[in-house]
PDB file of C-alpha atoms in Angstrom:
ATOM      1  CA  UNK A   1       3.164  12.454   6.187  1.00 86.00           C
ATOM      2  CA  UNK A   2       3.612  15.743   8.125  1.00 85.00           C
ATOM      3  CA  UNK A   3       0.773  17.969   7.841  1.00 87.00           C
ATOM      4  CA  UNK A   4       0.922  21.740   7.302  1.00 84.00           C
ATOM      5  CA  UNK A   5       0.646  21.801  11.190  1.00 85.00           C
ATOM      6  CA  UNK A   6       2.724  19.473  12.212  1.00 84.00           C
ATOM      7  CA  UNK A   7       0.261  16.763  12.934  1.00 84.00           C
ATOM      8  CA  UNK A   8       0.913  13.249  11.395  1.00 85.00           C
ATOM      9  CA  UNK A   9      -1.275  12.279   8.970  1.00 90.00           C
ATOM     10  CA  UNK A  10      -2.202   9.360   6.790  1.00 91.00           C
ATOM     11  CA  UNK A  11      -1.556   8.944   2.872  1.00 91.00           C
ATOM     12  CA  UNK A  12      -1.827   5.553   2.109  1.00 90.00           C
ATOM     13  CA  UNK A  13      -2.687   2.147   4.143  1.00 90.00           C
ATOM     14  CA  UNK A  14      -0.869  -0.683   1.935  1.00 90.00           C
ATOM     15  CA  UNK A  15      -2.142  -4.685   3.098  1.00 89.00           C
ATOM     16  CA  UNK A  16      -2.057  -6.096   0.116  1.00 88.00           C
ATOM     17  CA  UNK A  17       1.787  -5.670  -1.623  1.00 84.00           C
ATOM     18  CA  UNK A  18       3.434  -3.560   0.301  1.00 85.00           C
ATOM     19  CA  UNK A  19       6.961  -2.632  -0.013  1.00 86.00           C
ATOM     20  CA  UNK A  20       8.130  -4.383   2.849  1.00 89.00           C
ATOM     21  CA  UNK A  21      11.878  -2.648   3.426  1.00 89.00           C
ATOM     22  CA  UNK A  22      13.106  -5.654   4.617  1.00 89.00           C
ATOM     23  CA  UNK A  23      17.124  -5.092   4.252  1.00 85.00           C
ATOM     24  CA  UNK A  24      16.747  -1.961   5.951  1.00 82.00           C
ATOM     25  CA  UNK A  25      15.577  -3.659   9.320  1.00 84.00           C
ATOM     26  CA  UNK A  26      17.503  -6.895   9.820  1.00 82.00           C
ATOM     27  CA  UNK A  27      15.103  -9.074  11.978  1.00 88.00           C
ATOM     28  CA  UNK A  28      12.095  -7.473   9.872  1.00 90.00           C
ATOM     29  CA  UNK A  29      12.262 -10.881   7.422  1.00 94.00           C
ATOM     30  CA  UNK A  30      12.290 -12.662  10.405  1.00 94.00           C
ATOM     31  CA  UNK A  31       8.764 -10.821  11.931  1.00 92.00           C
ATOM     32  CA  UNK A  32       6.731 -11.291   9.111  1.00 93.00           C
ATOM     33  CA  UNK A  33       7.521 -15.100   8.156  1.00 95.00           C
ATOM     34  CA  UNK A  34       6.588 -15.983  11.725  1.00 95.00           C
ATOM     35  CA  UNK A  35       3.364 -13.929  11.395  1.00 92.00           C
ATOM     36  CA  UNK A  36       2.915 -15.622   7.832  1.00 94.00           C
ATOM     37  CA  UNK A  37       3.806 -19.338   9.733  1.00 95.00           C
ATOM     38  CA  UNK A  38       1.119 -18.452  12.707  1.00 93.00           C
ATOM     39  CA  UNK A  39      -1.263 -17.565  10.303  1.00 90.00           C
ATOM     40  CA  UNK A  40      -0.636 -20.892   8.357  1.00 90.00           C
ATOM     41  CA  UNK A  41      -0.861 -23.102  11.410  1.00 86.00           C
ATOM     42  CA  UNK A  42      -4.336 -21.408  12.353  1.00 80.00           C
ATOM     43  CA  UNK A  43      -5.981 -21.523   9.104  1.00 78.00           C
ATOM     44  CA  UNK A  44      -4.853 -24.887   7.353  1.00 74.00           C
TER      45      UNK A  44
ATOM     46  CA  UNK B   1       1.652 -29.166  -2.472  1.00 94.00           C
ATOM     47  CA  UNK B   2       3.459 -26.478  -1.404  1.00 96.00           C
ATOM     48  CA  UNK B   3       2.753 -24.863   2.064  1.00 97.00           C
ATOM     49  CA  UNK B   4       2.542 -21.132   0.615  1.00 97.00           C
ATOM     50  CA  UNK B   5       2.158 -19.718  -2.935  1.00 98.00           C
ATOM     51  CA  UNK B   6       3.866 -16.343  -2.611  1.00 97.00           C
ATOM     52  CA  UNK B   7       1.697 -14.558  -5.372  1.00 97.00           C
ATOM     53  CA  UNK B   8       3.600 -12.221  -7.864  1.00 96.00           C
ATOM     54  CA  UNK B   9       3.638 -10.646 -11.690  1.00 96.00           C
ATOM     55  CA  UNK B  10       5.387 -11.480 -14.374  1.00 96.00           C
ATOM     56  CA  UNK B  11       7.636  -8.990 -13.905  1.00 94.00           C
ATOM     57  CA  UNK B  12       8.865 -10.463 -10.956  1.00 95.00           C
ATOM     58  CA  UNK B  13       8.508 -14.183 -11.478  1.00 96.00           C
ATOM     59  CA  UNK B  14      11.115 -14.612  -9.118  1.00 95.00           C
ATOM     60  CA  UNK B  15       9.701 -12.326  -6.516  1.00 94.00           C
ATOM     61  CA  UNK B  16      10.741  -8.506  -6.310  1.00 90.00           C
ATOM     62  CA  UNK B  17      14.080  -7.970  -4.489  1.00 87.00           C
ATOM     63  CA  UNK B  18      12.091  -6.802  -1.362  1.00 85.00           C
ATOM     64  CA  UNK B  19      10.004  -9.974  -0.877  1.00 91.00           C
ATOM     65  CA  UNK B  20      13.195 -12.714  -1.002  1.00 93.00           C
ATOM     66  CA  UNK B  21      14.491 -12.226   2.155  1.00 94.00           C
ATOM     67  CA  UNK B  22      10.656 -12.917   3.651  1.00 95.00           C
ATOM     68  CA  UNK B  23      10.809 -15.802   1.493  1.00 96.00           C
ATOM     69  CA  UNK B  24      14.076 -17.272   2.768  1.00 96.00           C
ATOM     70  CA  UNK B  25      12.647 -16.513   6.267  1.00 96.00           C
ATOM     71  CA  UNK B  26       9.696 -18.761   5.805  1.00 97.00           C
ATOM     72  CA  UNK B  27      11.582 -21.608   4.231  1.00 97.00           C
ATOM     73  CA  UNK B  28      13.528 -21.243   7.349  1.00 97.00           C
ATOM     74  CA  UNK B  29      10.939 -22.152   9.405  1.00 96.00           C
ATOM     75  CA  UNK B  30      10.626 -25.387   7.206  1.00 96.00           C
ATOM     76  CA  UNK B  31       7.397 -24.237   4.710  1.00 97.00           C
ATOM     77  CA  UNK B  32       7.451 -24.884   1.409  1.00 97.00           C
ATOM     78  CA  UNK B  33       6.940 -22.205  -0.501  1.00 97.00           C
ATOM     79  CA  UNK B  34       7.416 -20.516  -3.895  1.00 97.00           C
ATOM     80  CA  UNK B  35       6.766 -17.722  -6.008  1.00 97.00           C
ATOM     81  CA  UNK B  36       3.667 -17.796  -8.395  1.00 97.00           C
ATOM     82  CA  UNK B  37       2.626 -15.909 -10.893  1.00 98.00           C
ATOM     83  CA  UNK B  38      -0.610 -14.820  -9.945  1.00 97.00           C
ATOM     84  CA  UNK B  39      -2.605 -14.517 -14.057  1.00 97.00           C
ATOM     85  CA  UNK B  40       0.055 -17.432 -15.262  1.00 96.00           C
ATOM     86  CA  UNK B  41      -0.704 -20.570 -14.801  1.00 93.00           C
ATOM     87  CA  UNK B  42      -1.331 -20.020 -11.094  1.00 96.00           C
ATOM     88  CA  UNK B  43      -3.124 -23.297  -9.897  1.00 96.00           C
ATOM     89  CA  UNK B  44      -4.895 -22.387  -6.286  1.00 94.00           C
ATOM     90  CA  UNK B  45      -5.291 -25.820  -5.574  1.00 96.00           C
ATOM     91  CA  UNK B  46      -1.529 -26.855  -5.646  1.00 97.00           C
ATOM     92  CA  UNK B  47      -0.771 -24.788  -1.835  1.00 97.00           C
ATOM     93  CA  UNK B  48      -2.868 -24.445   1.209  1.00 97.00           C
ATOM     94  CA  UNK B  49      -2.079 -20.736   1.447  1.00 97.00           C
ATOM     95  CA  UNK B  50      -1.650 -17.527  -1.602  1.00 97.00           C
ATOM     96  CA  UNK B  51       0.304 -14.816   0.169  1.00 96.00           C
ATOM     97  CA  UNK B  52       0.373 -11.987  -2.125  1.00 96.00           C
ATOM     98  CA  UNK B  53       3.568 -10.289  -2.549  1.00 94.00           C
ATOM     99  CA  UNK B  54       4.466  -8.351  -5.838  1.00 92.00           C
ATOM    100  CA  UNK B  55       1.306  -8.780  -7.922  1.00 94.00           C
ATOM    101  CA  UNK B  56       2.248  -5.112  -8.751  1.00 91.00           C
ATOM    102  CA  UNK B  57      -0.032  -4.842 -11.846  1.00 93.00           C
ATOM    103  CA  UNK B  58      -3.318  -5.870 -10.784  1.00 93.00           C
ATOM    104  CA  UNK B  59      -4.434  -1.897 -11.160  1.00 91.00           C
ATOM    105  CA  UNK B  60      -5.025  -1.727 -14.574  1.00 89.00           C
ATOM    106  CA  UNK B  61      -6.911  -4.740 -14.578  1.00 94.00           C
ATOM    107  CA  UNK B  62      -8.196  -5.161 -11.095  1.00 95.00           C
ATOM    108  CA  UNK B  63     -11.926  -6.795 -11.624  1.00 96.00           C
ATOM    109  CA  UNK B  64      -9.145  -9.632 -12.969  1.00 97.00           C
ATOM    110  CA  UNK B  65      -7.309  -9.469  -9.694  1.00 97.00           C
ATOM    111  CA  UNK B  66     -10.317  -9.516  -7.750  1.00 98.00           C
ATOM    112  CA  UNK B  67     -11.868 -12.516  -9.641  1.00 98.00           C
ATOM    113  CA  UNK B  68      -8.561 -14.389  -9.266  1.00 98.00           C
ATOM    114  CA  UNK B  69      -8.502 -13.284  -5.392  1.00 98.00           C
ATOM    115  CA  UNK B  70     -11.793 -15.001  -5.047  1.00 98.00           C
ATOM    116  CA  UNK B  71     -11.148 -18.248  -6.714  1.00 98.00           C
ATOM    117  CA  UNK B  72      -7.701 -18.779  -4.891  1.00 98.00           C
ATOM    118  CA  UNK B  73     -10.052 -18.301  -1.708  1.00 97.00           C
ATOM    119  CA  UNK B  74     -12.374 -20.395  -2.796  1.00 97.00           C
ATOM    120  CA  UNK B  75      -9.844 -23.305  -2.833  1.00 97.00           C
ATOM    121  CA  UNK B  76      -6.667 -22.164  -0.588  1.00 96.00           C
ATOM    122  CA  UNK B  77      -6.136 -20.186   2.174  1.00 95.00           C
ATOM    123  CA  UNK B  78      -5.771 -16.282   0.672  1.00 96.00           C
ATOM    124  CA  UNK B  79      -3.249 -13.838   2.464  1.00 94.00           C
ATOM    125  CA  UNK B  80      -4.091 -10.983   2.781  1.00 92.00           C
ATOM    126  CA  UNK B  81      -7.451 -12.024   3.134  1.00 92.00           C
ATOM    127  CA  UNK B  82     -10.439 -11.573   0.294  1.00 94.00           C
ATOM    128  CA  UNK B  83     -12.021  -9.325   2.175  1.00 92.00           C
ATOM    129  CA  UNK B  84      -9.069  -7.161   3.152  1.00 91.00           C
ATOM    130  CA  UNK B  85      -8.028  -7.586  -0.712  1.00 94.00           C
ATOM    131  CA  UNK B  86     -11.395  -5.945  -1.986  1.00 94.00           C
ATOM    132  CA  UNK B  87     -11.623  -3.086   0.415  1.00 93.00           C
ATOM    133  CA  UNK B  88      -7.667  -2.155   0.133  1.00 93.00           C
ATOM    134  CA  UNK B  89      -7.537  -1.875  -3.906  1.00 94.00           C
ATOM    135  CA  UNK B  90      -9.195   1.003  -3.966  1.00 95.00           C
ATOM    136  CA  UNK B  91      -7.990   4.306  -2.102  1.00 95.00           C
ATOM    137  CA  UNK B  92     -11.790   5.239  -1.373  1.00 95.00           C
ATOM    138  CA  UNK B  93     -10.393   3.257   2.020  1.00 93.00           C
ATOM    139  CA  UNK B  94      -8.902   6.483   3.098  1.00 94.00           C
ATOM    140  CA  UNK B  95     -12.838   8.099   3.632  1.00 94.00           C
ATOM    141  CA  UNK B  96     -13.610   4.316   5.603  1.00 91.00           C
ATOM    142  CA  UNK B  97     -10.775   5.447   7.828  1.00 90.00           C
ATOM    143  CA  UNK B  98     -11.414   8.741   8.397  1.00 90.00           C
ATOM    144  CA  UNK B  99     -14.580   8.136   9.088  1.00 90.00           C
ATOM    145  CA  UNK B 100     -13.304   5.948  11.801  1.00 86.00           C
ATOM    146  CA  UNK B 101     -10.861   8.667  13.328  1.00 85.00           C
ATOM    147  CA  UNK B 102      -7.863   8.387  11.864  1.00 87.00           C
ATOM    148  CA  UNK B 103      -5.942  11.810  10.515  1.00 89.00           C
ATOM    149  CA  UNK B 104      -5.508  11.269   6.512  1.00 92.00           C
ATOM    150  CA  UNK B 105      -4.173  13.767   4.154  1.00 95.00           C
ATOM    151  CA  UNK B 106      -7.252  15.683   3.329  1.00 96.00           C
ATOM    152  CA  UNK B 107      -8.574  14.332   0.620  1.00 97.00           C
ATOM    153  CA  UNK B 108     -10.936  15.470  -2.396  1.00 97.00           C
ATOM    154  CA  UNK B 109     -12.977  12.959  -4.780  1.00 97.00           C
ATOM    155  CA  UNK B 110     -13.261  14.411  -8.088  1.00 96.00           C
ATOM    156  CA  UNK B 111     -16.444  14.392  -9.784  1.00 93.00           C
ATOM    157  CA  UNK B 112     -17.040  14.220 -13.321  1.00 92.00           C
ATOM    158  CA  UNK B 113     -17.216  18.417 -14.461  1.00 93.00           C
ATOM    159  CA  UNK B 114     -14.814  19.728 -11.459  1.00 96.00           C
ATOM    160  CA  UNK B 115     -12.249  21.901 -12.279  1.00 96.00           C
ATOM    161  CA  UNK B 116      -8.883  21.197 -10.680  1.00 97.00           C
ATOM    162  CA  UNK B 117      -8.158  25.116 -10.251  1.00 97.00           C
ATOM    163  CA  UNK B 118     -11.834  25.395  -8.712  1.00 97.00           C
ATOM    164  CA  UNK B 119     -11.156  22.386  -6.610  1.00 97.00           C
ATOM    165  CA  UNK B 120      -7.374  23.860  -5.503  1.00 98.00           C
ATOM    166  CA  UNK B 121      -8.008  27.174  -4.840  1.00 98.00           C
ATOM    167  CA  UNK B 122     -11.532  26.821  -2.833  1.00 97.00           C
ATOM    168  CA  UNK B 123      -9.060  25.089  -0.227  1.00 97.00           C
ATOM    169  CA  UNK B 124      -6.239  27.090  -0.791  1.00 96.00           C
ATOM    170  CA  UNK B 125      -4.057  24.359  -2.231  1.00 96.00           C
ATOM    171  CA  UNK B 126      -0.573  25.910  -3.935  1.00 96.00           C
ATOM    172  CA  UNK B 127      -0.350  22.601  -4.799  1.00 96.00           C
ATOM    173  CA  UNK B 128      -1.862  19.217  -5.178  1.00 96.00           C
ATOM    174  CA  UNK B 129      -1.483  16.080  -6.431  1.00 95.00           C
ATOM    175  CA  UNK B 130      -4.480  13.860  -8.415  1.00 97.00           C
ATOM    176  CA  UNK B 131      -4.012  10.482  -8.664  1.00 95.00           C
ATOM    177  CA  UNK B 132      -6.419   7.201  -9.517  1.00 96.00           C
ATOM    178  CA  UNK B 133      -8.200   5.559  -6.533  1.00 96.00           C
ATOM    179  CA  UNK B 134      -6.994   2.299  -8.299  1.00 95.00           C
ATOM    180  CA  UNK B 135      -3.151   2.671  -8.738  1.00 91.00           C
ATOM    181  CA  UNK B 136      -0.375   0.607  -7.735  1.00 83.00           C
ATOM    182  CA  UNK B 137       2.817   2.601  -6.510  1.00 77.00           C
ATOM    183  CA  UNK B 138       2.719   6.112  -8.266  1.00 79.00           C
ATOM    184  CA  UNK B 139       1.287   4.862 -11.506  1.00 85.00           C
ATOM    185  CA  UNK B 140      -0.887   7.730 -13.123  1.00 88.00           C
ATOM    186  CA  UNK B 141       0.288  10.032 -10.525  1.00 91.00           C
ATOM    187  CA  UNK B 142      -0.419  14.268 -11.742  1.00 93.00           C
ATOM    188  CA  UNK B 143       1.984  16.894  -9.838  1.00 93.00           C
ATOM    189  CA  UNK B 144      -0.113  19.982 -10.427  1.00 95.00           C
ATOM    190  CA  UNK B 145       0.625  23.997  -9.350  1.00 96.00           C
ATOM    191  CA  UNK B 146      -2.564  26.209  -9.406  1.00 97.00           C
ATOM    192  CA  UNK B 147      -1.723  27.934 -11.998  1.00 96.00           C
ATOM    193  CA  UNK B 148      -1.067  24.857 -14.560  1.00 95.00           C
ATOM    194  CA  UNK B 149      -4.494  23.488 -13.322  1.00 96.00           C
ATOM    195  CA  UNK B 150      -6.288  24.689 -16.398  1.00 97.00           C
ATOM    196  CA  UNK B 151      -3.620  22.658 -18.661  1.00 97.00           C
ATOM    197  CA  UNK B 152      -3.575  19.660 -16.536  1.00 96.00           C
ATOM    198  CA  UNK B 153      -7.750  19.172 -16.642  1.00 97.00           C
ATOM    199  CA  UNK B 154      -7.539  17.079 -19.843  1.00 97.00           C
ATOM    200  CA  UNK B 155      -5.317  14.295 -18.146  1.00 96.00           C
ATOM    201  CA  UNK B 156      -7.183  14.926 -14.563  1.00 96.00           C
ATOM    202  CA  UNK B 157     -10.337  14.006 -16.862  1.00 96.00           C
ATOM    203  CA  UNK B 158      -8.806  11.082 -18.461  1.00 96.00           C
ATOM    204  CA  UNK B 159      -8.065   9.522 -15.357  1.00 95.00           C
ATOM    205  CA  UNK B 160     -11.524  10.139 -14.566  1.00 95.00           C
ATOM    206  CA  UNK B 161     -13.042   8.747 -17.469  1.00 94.00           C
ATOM    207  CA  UNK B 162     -11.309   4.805 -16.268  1.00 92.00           C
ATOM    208  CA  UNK B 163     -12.655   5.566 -12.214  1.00 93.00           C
ATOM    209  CA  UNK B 164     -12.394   7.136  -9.214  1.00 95.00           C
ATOM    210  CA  UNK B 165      -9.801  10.058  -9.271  1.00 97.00           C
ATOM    211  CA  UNK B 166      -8.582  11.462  -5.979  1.00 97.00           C
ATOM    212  CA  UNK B 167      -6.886  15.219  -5.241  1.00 97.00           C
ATOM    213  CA  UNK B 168      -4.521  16.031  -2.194  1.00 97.00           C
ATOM    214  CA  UNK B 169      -2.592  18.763  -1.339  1.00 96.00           C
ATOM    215  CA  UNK B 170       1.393  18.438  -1.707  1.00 93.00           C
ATOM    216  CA  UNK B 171       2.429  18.712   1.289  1.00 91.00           C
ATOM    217  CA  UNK B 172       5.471  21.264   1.698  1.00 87.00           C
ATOM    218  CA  UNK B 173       7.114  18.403   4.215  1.00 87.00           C
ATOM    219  CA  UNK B 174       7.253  15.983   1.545  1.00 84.00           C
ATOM    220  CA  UNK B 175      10.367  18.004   0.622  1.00 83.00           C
ATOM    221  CA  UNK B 176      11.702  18.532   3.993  1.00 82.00           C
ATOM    222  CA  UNK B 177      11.261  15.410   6.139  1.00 81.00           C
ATOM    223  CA  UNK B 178       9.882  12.925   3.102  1.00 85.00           C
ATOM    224  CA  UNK B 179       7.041   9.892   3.582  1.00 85.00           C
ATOM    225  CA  UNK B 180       7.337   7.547   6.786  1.00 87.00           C
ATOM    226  CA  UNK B 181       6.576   3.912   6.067  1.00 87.00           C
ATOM    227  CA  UNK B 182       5.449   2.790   9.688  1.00 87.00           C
ATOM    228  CA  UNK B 183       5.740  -1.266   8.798  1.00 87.00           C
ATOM    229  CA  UNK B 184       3.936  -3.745  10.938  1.00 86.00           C
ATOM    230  CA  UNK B 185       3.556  -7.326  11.289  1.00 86.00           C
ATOM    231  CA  UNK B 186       0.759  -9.282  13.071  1.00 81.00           C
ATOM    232  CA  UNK B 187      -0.706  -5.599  14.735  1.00 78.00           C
ATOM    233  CA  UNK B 188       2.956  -4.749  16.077  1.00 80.00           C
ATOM    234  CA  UNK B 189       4.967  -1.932  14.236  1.00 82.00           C
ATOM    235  CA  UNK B 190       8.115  -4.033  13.185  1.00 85.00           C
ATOM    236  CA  UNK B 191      10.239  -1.029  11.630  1.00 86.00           C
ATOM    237  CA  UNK B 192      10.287   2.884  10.174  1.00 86.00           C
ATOM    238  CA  UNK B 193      11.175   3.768   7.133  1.00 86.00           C
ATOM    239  CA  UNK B 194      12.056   7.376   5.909  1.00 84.00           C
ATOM    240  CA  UNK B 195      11.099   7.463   1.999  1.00 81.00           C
ATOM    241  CA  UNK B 196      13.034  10.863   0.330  1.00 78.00           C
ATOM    242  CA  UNK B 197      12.389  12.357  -3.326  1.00 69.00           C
ATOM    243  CA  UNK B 198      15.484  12.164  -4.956  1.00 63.00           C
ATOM    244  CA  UNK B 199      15.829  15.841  -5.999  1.00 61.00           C
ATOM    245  CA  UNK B 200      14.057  16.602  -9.511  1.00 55.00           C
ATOM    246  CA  UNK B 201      11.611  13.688  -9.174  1.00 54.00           C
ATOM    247  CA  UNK B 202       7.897  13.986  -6.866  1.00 50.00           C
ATOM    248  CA  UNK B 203       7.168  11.115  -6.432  1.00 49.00           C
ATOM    249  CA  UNK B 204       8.593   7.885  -4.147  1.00 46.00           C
ATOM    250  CA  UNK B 205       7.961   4.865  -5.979  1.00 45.00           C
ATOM    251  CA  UNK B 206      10.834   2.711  -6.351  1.00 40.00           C
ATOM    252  CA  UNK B 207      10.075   2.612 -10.626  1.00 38.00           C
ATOM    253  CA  UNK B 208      10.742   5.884 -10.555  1.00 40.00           C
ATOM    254  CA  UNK B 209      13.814   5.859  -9.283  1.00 40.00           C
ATOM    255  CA  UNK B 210      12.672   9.387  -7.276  1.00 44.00           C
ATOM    256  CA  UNK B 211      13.124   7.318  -3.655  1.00 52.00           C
ATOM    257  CA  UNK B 212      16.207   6.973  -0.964  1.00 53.00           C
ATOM    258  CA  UNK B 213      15.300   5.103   2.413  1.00 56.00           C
ATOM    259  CA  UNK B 214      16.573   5.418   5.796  1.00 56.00           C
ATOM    260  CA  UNK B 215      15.794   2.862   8.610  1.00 60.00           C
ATOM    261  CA  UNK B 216      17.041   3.975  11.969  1.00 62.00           C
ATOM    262  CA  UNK B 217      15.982   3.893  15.744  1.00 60.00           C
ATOM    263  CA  UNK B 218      15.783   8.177  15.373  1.00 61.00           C
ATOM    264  CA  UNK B 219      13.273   6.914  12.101  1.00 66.00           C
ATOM    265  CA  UNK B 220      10.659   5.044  14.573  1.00 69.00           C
ATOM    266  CA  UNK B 221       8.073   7.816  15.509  1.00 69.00           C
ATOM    267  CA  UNK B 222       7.452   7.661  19.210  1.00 70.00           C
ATOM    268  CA  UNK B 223       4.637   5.771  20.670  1.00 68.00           C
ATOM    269  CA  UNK B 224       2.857   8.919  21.550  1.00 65.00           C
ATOM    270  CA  UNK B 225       2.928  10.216  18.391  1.00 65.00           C
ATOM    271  CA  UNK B 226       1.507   7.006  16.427  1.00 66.00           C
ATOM    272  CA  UNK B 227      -1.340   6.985  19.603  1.00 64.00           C
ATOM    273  CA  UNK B 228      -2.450  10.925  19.363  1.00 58.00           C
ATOM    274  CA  UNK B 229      -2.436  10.460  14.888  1.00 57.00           C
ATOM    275  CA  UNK B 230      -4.852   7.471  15.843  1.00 61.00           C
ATOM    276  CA  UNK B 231      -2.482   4.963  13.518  1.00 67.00           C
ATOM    277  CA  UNK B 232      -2.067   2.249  16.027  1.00 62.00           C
ATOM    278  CA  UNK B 233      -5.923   1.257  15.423  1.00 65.00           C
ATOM    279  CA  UNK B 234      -5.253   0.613  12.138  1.00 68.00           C
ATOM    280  CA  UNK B 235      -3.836  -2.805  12.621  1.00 63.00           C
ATOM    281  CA  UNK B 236      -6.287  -3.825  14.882  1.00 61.00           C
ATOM    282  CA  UNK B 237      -9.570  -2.878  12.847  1.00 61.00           C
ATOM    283  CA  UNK B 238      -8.259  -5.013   9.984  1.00 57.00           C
ATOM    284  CA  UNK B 239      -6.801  -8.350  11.722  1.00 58.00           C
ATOM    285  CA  UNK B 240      -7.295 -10.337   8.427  1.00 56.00           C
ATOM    286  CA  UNK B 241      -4.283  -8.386   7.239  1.00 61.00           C
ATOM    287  CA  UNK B 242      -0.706  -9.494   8.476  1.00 59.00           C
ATOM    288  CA  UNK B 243       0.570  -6.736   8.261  1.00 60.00           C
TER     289      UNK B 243
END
C-alpha cells in the first residue's frame, strides 16, 4: 500500500494460500513449480 | 503415492482457478500430483509432500487447520512449512515484522473495552478499517468513518469476542493507485500485481467481486523502492516459505 506520505508500506504477508495471479504473468506457473520441484528434491 | 498433495477446500476440490496453471506446471516437470481436500478424507501418508493451495476456510476453524498441519508434517513433507503455517495464520505477524524493520500499515490491536471512535480519532484516522487477526481474504472485514464508529462498536466487539481484532487506517491511495501484490517465488520477486476496488465495493477479495488486476512491467515497483520499504527481507527471514 501507499502510505499517507508516499512511503510503501506493508498490509498483509500471505505464505500460506496466496492468490498467486498466475495468468496475469505468463512464466509465473512456470517459477513456482520449479521452486515447488527444488523443494521436493531437497526434502524427500 | 503421489509426489505432491496440493491441499485445498471443498469448495475448490478441483483447485481454485488460480492454482491450475501451477498445477499443470508441476506435472510438467513429471510429479505426480493432485488436489486434496485438506478436512476430507485427506490421507498424509499417500504423498511425500502437502503443498497448500486453496484451503481458503481454515479461519473459522483454524486450531483444526493447525492440528491437520501438524499431522500431515508428522508423516509428509508440509509446504509451506509447519512452522511458517502457525506463525502466518494469524495477522499478529505484522507486529513480528515491524519489529524487525519492515514499514506496515500502522496498525492498532483492539482490546476488550476500546472504543473504535476513541481508538480513530486519538490518531486522527477519518477512516479505518477493523478486521479479525484470523481471516482468510476479506472475511469479517468492517469499513468504518469516525462518525459511524459509535454504531459499528457492537460488530467491532463481536469480532472481538471470537479473537484478536485488528484496526488500520484506510488509506486514501487505496482509491487512487489500489493494493500491489509483490509475488515471489523461492526469495525472488516473480511478478506485480495492481489489485483495484471495483467502484462501490472496499474491499479486494476476489469473493467479493470488488477486485480488477493489472500485471505489467510499469506494475513491478523498482528495486529501490522494495530495498528503502525494507520488503526484500521478507523472503529471506522466512526461507521455509516458497514463496
Amino acid at each position: 500500500m501507499t502510505g499517507e506520505n508516499g512511503e510503501a508500506l506493508l498490509i498483509e504477508l500471505e505464505l500460506i494460500e496466496p492468490r498467486l495471479f498466475l495468468r496475469a504473468a505468463p512464466d509465473a506457473a512456470a517459477h513456482y513449480a520449479l521452486a515447488v520441484a527444488k523443494r521436493f528434491s531437497l526434502t524427500t | 503415492m503421489l509426489d505432491i498433495a496440493v491441499a485445498t477446500s471443498g469448495d475448490y476440490p478441483d483447485l481454485d482457478e488460480d492454482s491450475v496453471p501451477l498445477l499443470d506446471a508441476l506435472r510438467s516437470l513429471g510429479l505426480r500430483c493432485e488436489p486434496r481436500v485438506w478436512d476430507s478424507g485427506f490421507d498424509p501418508a499417500a504423498a511425500r509432500m502437502c503443498l497448500i493451495r486453496s484451503t481458503w476456510d481454515y479461519d473459522s476453524r483454524r486450531e483444526e487447520f493447525l492440528a491437520w498441519a501438524r499431522d500431515t508434517n508428522d508423516q509428509a513433507t508440509l509446504l509451506p512449512s509447519l512452522e511458517t503455517v502457525i506463525w502466518n495464520t494469524d495477522k499478529r505477524y505484522l507486529s513480528d515484522l515491524e519489529a524487525r524493520g519492515v514499514e506496515v500499515v500502522p496498525t492498532v490491536w483492539l482490546s476488550r473495552g476500546d472504543r473504535l471512535s476513541e481508538v480513530m480519532a486519538a490518531r486522527g484516522w477519518e477512516r479505518a478499517v477493523v478486521k479479525p487477526a484470523v481471516a482468510a481474504g476479506s472475511r469479517g472485514l468492517i469499513r468504518v468513518g469516525l462518525a459511524e464508529a459509535p454504531s459499528a462498536q457492537p460488530a467491532a466487539d463481536a469480532l472481538l469476542e471470537r479473537g484478536t481484532v485488528l484496526v488500520q487506517p484506510f488509506l486514501s491511495s487505496v482509491e487512487s493507485d489500489g493494493e500491489l501484490s509483490l509475488l515471489f517465488a523461492d526469495g525472488e520477486l516473480t511478478h506485480a500485481v495492481r489489485k483495484l476496488a471495483r467502484p462501490g465495493t472496499s474491499a479486494f477479495s476476489p469473493s467479493t467481486g470488488g477486485l480488477s488486476c493489472s500485471s505489467s512491467p510499469a506494475t513491478r515497483p523498482s528495486p529501490r523502492r522494495i530495498r528503502l520499504s525494507r520488503l526484500s527481507m521478507i523472503p529471506r527471514l522466512w526461507r521455509g516459505s516458497i514463496w
